[in-house]
XYZ file of N, CA and C in Angstrom:
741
model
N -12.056 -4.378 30.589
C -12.866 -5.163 29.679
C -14.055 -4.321 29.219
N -14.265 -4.009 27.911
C -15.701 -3.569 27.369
C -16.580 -4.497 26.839
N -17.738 -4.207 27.137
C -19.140 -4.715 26.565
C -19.531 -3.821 25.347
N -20.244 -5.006 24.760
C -20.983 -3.574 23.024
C -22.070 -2.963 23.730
N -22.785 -3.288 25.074
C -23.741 -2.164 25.607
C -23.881 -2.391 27.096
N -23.202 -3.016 27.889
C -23.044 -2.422 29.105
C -21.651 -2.066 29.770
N -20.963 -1.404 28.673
C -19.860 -1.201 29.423
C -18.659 -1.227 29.849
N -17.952 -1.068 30.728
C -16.528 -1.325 31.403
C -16.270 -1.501 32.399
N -15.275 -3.047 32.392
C -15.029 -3.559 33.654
C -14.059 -3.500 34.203
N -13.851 -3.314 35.420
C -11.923 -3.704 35.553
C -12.130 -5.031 36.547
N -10.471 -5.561 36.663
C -10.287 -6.491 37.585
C -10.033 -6.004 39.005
N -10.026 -6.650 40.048
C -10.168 -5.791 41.295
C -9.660 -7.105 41.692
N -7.951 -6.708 42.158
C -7.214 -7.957 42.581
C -7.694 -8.443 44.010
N -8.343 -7.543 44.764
C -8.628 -8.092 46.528
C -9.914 -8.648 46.605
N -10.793 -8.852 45.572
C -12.000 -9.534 45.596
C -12.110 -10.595 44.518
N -10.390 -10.666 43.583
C -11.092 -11.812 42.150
C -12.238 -11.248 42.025
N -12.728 -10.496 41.085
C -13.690 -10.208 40.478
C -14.052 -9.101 39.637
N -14.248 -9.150 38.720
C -14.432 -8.158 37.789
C -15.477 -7.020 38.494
N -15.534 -5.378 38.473
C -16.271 -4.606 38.683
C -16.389 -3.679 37.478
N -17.764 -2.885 37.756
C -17.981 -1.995 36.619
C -17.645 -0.843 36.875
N -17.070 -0.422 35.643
C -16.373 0.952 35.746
C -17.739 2.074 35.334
N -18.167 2.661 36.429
C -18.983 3.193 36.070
C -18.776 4.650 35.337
N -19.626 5.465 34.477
C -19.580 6.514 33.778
C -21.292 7.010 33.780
N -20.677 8.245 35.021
C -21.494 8.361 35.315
C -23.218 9.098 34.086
N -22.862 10.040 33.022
C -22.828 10.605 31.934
C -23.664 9.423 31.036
N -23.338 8.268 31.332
C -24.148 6.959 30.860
C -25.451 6.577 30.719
N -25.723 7.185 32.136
C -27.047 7.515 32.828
C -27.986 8.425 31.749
N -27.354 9.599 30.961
C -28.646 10.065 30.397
C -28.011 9.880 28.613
N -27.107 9.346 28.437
C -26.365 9.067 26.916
C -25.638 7.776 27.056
N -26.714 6.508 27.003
C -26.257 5.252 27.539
C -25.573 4.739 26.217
N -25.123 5.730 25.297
C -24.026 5.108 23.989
C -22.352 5.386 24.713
N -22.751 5.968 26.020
C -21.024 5.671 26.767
C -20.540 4.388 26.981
N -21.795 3.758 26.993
C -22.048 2.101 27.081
C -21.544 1.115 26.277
N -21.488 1.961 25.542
C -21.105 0.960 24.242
C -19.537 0.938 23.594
N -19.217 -0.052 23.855
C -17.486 0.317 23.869
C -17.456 -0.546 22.393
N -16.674 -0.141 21.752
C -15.988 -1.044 20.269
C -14.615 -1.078 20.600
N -13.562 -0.148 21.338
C -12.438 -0.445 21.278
C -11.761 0.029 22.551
N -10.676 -0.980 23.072
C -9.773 -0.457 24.237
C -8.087 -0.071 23.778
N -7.787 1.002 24.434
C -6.307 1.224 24.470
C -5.425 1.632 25.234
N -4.274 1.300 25.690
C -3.378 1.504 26.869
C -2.181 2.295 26.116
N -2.352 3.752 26.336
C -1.671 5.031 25.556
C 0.034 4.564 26.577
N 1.036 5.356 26.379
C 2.191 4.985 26.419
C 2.462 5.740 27.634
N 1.402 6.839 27.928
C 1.329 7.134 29.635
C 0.517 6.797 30.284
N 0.343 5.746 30.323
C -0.609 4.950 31.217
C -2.070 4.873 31.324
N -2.566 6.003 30.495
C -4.023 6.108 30.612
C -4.785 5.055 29.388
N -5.761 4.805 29.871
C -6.802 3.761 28.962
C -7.892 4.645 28.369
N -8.323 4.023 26.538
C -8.489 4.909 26.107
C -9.610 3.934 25.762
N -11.145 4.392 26.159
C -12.297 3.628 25.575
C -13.023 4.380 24.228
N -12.379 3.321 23.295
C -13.929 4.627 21.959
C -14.755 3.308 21.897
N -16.281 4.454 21.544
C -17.673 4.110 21.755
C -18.729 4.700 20.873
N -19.718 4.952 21.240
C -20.387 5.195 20.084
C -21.279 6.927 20.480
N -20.119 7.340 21.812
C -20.803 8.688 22.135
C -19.699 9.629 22.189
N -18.569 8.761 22.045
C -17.380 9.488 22.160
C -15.993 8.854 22.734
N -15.166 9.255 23.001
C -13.953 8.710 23.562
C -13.660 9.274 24.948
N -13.653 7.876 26.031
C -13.189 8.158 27.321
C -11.840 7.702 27.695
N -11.472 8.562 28.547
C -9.582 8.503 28.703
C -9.859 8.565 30.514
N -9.160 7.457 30.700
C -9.123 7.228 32.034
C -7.983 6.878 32.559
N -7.529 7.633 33.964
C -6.417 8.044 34.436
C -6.099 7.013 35.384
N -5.046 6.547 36.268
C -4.349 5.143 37.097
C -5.072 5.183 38.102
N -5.459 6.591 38.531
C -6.202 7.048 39.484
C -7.817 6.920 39.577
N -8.056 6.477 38.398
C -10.059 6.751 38.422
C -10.607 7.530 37.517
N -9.859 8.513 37.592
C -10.408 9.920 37.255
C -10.567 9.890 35.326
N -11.757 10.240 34.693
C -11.861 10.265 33.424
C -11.944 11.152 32.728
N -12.356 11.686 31.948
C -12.669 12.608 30.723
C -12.738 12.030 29.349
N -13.938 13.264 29.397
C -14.744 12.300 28.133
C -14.463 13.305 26.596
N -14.692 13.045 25.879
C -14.117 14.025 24.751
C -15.504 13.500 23.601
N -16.185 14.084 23.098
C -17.250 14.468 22.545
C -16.923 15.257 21.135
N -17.182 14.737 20.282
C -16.742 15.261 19.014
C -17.634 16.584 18.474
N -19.160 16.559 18.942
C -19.641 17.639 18.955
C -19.295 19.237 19.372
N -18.574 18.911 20.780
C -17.647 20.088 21.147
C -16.440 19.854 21.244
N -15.835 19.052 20.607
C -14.344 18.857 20.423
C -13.428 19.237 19.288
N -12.666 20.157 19.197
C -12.235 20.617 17.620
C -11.454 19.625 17.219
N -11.288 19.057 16.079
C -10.656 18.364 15.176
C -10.634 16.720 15.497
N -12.391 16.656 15.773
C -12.418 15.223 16.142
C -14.116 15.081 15.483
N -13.637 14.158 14.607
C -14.542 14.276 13.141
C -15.889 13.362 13.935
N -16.095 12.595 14.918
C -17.008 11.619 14.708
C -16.855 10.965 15.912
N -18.032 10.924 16.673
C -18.418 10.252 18.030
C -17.747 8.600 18.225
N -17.754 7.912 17.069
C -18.209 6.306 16.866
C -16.651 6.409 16.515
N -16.180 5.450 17.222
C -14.479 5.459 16.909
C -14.283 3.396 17.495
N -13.506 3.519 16.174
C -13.215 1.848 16.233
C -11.855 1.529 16.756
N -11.250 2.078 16.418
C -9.100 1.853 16.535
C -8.640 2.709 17.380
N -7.501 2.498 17.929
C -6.725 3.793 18.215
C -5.177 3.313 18.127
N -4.111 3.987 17.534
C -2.984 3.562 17.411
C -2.313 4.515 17.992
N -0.710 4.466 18.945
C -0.061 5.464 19.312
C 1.162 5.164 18.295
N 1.547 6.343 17.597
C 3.236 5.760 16.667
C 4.258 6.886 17.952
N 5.466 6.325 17.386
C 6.892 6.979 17.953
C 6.855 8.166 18.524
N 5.834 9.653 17.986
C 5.851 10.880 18.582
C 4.899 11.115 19.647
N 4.305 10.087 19.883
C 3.308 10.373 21.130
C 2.307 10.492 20.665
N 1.792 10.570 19.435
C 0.330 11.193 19.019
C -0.398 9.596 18.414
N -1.818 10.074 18.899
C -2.251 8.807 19.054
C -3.365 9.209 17.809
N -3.867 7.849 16.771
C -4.425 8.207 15.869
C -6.123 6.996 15.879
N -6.702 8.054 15.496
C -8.364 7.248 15.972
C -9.136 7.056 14.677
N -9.752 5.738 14.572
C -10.387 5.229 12.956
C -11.629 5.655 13.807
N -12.320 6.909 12.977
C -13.375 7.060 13.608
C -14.712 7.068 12.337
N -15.863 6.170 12.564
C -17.199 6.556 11.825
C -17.272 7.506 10.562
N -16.148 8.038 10.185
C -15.995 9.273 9.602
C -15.069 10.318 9.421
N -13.810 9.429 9.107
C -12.406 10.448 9.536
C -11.620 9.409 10.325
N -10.179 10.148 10.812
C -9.424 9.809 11.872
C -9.243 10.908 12.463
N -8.722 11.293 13.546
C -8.634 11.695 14.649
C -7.018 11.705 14.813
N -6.549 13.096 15.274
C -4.916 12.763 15.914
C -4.821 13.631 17.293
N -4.663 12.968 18.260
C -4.663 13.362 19.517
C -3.229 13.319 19.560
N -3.028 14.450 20.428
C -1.013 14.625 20.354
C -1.102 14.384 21.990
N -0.778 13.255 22.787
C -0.284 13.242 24.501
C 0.620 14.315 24.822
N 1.411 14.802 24.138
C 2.372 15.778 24.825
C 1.924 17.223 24.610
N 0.698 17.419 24.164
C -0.277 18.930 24.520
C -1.415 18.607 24.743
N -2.036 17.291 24.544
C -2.971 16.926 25.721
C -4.334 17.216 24.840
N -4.195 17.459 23.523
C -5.344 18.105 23.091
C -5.192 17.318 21.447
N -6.444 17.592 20.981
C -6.753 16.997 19.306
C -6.554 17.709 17.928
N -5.409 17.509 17.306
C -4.728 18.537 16.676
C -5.183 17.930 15.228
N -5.709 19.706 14.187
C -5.298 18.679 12.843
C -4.195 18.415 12.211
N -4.515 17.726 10.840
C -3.349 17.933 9.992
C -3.295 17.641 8.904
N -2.371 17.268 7.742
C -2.677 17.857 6.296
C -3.413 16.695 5.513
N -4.583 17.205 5.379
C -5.639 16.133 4.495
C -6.724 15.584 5.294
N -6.681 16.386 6.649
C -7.847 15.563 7.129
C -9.020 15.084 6.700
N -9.159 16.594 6.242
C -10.843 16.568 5.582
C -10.910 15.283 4.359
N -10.391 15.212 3.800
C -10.295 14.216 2.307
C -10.676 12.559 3.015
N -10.904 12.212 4.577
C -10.649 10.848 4.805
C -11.972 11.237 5.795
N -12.728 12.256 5.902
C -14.103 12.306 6.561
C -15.392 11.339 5.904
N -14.713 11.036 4.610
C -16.151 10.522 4.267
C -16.276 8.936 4.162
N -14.928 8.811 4.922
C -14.809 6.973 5.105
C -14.914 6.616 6.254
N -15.472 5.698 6.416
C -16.027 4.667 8.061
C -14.648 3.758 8.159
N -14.172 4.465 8.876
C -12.592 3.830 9.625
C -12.643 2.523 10.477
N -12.341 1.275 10.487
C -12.423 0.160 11.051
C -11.315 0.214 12.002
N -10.133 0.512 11.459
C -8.777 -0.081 11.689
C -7.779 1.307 11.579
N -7.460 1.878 11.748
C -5.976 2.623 12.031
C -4.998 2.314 12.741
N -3.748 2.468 11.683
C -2.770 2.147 12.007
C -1.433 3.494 11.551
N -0.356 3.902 11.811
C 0.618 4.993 11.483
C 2.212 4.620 11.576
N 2.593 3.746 10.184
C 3.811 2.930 10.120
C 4.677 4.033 8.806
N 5.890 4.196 9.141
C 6.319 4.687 8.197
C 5.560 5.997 7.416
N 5.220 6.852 8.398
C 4.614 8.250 7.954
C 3.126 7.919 7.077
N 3.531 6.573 7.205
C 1.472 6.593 6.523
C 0.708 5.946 7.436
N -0.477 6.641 7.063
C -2.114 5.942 7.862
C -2.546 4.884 7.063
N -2.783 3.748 8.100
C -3.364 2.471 7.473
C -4.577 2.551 7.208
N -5.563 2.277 6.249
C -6.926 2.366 7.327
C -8.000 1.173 6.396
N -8.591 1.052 7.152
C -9.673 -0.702 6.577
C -10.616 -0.030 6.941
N -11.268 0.328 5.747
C -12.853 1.107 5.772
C -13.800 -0.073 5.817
N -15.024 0.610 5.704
C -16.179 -0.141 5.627
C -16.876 -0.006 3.906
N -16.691 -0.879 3.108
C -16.947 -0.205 1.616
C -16.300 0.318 0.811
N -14.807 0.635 1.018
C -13.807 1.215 0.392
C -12.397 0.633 0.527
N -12.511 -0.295 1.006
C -11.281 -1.200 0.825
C -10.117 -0.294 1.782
N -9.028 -0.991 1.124
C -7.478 -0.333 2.221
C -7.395 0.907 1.674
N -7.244 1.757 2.482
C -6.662 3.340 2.042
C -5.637 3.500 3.076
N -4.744 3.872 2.272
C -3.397 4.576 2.486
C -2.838 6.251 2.246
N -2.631 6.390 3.073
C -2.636 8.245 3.181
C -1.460 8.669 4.036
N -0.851 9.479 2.588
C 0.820 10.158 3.259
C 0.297 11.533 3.537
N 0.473 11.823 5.139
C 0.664 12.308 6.137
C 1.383 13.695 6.189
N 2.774 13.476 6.009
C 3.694 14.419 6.101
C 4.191 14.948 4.676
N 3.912 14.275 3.475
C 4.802 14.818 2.247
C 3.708 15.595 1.498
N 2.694 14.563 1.107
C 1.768 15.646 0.052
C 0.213 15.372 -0.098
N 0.058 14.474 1.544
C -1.332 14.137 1.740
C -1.988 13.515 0.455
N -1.373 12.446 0.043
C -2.018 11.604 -0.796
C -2.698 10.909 -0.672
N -3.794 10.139 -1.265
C -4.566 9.048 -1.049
C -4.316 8.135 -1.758
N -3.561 6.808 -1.433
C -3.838 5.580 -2.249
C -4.982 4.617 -2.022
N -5.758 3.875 -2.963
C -6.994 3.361 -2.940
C -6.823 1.350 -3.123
N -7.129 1.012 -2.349
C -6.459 -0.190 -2.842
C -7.970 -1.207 -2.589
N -8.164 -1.572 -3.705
C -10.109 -2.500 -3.859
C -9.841 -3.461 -4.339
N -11.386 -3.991 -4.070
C -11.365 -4.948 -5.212
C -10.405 -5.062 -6.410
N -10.661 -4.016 -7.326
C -10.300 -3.681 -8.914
C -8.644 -4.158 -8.588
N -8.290 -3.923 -7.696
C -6.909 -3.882 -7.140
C -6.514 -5.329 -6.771
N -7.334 -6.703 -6.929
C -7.796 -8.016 -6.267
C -8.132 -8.535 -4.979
N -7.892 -7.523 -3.799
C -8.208 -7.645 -2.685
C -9.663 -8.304 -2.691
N -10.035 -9.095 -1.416
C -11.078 -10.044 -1.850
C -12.931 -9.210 -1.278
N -12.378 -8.078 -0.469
C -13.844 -7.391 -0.596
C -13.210 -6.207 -0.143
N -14.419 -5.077 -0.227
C -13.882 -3.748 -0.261
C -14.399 -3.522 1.572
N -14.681 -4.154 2.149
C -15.405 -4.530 3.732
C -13.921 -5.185 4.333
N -13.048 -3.806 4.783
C -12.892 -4.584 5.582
C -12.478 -4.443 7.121
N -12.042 -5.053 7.747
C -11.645 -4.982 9.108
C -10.919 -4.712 9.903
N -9.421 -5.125 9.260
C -7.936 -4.903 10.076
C -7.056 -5.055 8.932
N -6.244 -4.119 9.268
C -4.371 -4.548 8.870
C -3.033 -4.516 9.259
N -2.641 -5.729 8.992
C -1.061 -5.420 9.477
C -0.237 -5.572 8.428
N 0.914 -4.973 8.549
C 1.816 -4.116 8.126
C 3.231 -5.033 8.034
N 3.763 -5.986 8.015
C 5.165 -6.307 7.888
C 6.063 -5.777 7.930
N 7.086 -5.744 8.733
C 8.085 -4.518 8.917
C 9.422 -5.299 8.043
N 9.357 -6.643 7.747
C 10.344 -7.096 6.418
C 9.916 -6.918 5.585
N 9.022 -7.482 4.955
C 8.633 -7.604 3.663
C 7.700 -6.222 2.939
N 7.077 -5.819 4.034
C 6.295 -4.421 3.136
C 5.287 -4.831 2.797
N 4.933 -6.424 3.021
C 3.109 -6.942 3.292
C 2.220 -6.412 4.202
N 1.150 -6.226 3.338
C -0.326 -5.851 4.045
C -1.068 -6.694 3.789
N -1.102 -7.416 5.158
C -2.155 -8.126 5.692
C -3.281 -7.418 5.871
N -4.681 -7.853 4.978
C -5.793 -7.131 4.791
C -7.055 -8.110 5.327
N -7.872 -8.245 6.444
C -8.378 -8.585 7.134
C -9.963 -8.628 6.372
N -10.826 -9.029 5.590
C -11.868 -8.467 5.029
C -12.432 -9.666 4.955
N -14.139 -8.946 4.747
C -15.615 -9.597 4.403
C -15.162 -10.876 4.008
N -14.304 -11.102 2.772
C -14.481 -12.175 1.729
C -13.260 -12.997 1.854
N -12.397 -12.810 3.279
C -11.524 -13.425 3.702
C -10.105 -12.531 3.913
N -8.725 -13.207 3.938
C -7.677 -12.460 4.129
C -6.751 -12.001 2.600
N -6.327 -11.457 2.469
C -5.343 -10.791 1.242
C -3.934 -10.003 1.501
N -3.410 -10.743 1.034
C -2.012 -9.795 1.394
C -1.420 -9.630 0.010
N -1.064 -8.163 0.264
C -0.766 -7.253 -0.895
C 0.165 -6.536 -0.597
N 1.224 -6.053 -1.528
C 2.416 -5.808 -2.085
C 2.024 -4.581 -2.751
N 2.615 -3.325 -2.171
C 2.284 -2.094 -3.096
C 3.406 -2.238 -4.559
N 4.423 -3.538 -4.827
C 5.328 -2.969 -6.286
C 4.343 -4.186 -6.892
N 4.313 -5.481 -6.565
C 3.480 -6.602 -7.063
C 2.144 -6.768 -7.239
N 1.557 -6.153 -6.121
C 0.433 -6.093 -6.177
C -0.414 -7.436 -5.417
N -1.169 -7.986 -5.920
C -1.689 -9.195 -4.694
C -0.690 -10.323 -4.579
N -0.078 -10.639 -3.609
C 0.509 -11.708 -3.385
C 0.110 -13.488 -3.160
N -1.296 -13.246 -2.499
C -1.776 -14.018 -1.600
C -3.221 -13.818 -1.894
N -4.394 -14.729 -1.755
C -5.445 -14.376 -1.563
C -6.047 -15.864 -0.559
N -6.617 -15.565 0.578
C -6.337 -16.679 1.236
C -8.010 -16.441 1.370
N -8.681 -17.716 1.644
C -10.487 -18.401 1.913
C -10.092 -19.533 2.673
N -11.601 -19.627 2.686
C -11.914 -21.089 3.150
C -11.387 -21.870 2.535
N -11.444 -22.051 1.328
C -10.861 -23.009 0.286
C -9.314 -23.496 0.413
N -8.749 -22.436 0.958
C -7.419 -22.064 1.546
C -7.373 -22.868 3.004
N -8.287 -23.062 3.925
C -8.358 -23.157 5.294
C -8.770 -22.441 6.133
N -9.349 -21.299 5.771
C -9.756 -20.339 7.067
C -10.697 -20.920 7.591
N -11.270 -21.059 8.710
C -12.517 -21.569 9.797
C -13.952 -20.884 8.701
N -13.544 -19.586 8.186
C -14.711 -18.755 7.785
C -14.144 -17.714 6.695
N -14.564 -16.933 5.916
C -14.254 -15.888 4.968
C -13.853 -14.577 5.844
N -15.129 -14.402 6.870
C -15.078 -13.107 7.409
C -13.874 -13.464 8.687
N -13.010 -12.282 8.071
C -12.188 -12.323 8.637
C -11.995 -10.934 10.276
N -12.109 -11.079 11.306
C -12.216 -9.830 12.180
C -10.621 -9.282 12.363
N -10.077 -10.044 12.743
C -8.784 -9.469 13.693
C -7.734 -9.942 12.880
N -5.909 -9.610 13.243
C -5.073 -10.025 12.947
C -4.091 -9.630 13.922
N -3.392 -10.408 14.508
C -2.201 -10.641 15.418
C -0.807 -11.303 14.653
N 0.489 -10.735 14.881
C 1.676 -11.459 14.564
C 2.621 -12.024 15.572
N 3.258 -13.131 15.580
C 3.774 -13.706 16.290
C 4.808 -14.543 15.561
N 6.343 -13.496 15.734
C 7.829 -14.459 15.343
C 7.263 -14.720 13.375
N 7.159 -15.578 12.904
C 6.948 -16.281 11.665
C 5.460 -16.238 11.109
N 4.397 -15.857 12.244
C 3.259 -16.637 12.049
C 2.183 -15.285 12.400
N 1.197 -15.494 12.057
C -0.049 -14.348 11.522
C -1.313 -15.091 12.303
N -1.733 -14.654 13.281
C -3.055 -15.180 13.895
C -4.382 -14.691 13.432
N -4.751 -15.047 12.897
C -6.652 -14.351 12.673
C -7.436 -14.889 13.075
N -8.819 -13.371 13.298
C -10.272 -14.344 14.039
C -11.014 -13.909 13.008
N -11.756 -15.379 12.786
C -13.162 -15.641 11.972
C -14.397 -15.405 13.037
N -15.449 -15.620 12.126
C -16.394 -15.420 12.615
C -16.936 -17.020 13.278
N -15.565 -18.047 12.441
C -16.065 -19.661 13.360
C -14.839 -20.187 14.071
N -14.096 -19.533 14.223
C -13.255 -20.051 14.482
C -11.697 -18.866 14.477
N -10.610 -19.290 14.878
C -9.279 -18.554 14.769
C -8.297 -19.367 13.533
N -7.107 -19.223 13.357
C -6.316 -19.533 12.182
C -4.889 -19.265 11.981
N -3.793 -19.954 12.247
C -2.610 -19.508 12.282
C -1.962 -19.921 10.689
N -1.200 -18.305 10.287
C -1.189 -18.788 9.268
C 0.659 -18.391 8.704
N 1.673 -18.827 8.292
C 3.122 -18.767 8.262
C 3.545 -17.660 7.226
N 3.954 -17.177 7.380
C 4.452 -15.907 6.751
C 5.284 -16.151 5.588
N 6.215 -17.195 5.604
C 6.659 -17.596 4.577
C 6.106 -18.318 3.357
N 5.355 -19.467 3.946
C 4.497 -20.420 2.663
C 3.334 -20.175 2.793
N 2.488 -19.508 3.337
C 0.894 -19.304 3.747
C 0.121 -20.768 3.925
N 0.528 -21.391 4.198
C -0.055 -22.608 5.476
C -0.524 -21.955 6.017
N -2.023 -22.455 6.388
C -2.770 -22.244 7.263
C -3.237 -22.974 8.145
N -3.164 -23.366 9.668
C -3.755 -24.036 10.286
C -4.781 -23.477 11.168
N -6.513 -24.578 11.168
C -7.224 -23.636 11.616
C -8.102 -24.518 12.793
N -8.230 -23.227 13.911
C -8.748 -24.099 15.084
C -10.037 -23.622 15.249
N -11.082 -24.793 15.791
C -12.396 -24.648 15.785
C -13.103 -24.408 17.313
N -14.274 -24.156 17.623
C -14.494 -24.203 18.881
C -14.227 -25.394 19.551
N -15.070 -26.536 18.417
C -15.116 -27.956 18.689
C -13.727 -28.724 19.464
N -12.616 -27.761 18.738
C -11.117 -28.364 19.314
C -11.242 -27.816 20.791
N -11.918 -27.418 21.366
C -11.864 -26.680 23.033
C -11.094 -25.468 23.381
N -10.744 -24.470 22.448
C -10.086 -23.679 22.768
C -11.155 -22.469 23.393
């Protein structure tokens, strides 16, 4: 479990009770403290990014910390996402860039176009079908091919998405929908059609600002800033639950 400034906890099955994972390094750069995102890599290690750097911690205890200042091809301390795709290499939405850490050499490798995606604040990364997802902060969805000719597609406002702020996306593995998570609510968009969907309050969401997105069988889960929202993949029904309901 991370805190936005004290930290990491684990569960400790012989006492029920959560303990703190201490770091020690915290002590004189207390932004180790500050966790924005957790991840469980496909060999077992847990991957905390923060706002001093990224810690990778082993079954055993044992950590290492990776520091973008002395780290080659790791653009930016402040890292929000981390995604692992099919080859083992794990990809990081960082403050300023992404990040591709390869598990099977253990080290942070570049690759073609990095530099061109340094000057966007990465929310969300994702690596489906040889492209990078990514939900900036101010620049809407960008899409970037990887392996063919390092392109950038730009997808904004101008484009109808409902703010250029945004948060998360998912990806549809039928349909080729992007679920776009943002400021001014949810949007799902169609790279041949173009906006499909533009979903608000007005629509049912608890709230506009939209944080997260989860899929489940038929159905699309999101968190607001008042509430959560299940919403059907087929007719975009939305049903939306409040604190007030006791969840």
């Amino acid at each position: 479990m991370g805190y936005y400034t004290k930290g990491l906890f684990s569960y400790a099955a012989d006492s029920e009770n959560y303990k703190k994972f201490a770091i020690k390094e915290a002590k004189e750069q207390p932004d180790w403290n500050r966790i924005r995102t957790l991840f469980t890599a496909s060999d077992g290690t847990i991957w905390a990014g923060t706002y001093a750097g990224i810690i990778r911690i082993k079954k055993n205890g044992d950590y290492t910390l990776y520091d973008a200042t002395k780290t080659a091809n790791f653009p930016n301390n402040r890292n929000y996402s981390i995604y692992e795709d099919t080859n083992k290499h794990l990809w990081v939405a960082c403050w300023g860039g992404v990040a591709k850490f390869n598990l099977n050499t253990n080290k942070f490798e570049s690759y073609k176009g990095q530099h061109l995606l340094e000057k966007y604040h990465v929310r969300d990364v994702s690596f489906i079908d040889n492209e990078l997802i990514l939900a900036t902060e101010n620049n809407g969805l960008r899409l970037f091919d990887v392996y063919k000719n390092g392109e950038l597609q730009t997808i904004t406002t101008k484009n109808g998405i409902l703010s250029n702020s945004t948060y998360a996306v998912y990806k549809d593995s039928k349909t080729g929908y992007y679920w776009v998570a943002t400021l001014g609510g949810l949007t799902i968009f169609d790279k041949e059609k173009g906006i499909i969907k533009n979903i608000t309050e007005k629509e049912g969401l608890p709230s506009q600002l939209v944080y997260g997105i989860l899929t489940n069988k038929n159905d699309v889960w999101i968190s607001t800033t008042k509430g959560i929202a299940i919403i059907n993949k087929t007719n975009f029904s939305v049903k939306p639950f409040y604190p007030k309901g006791g969840w």
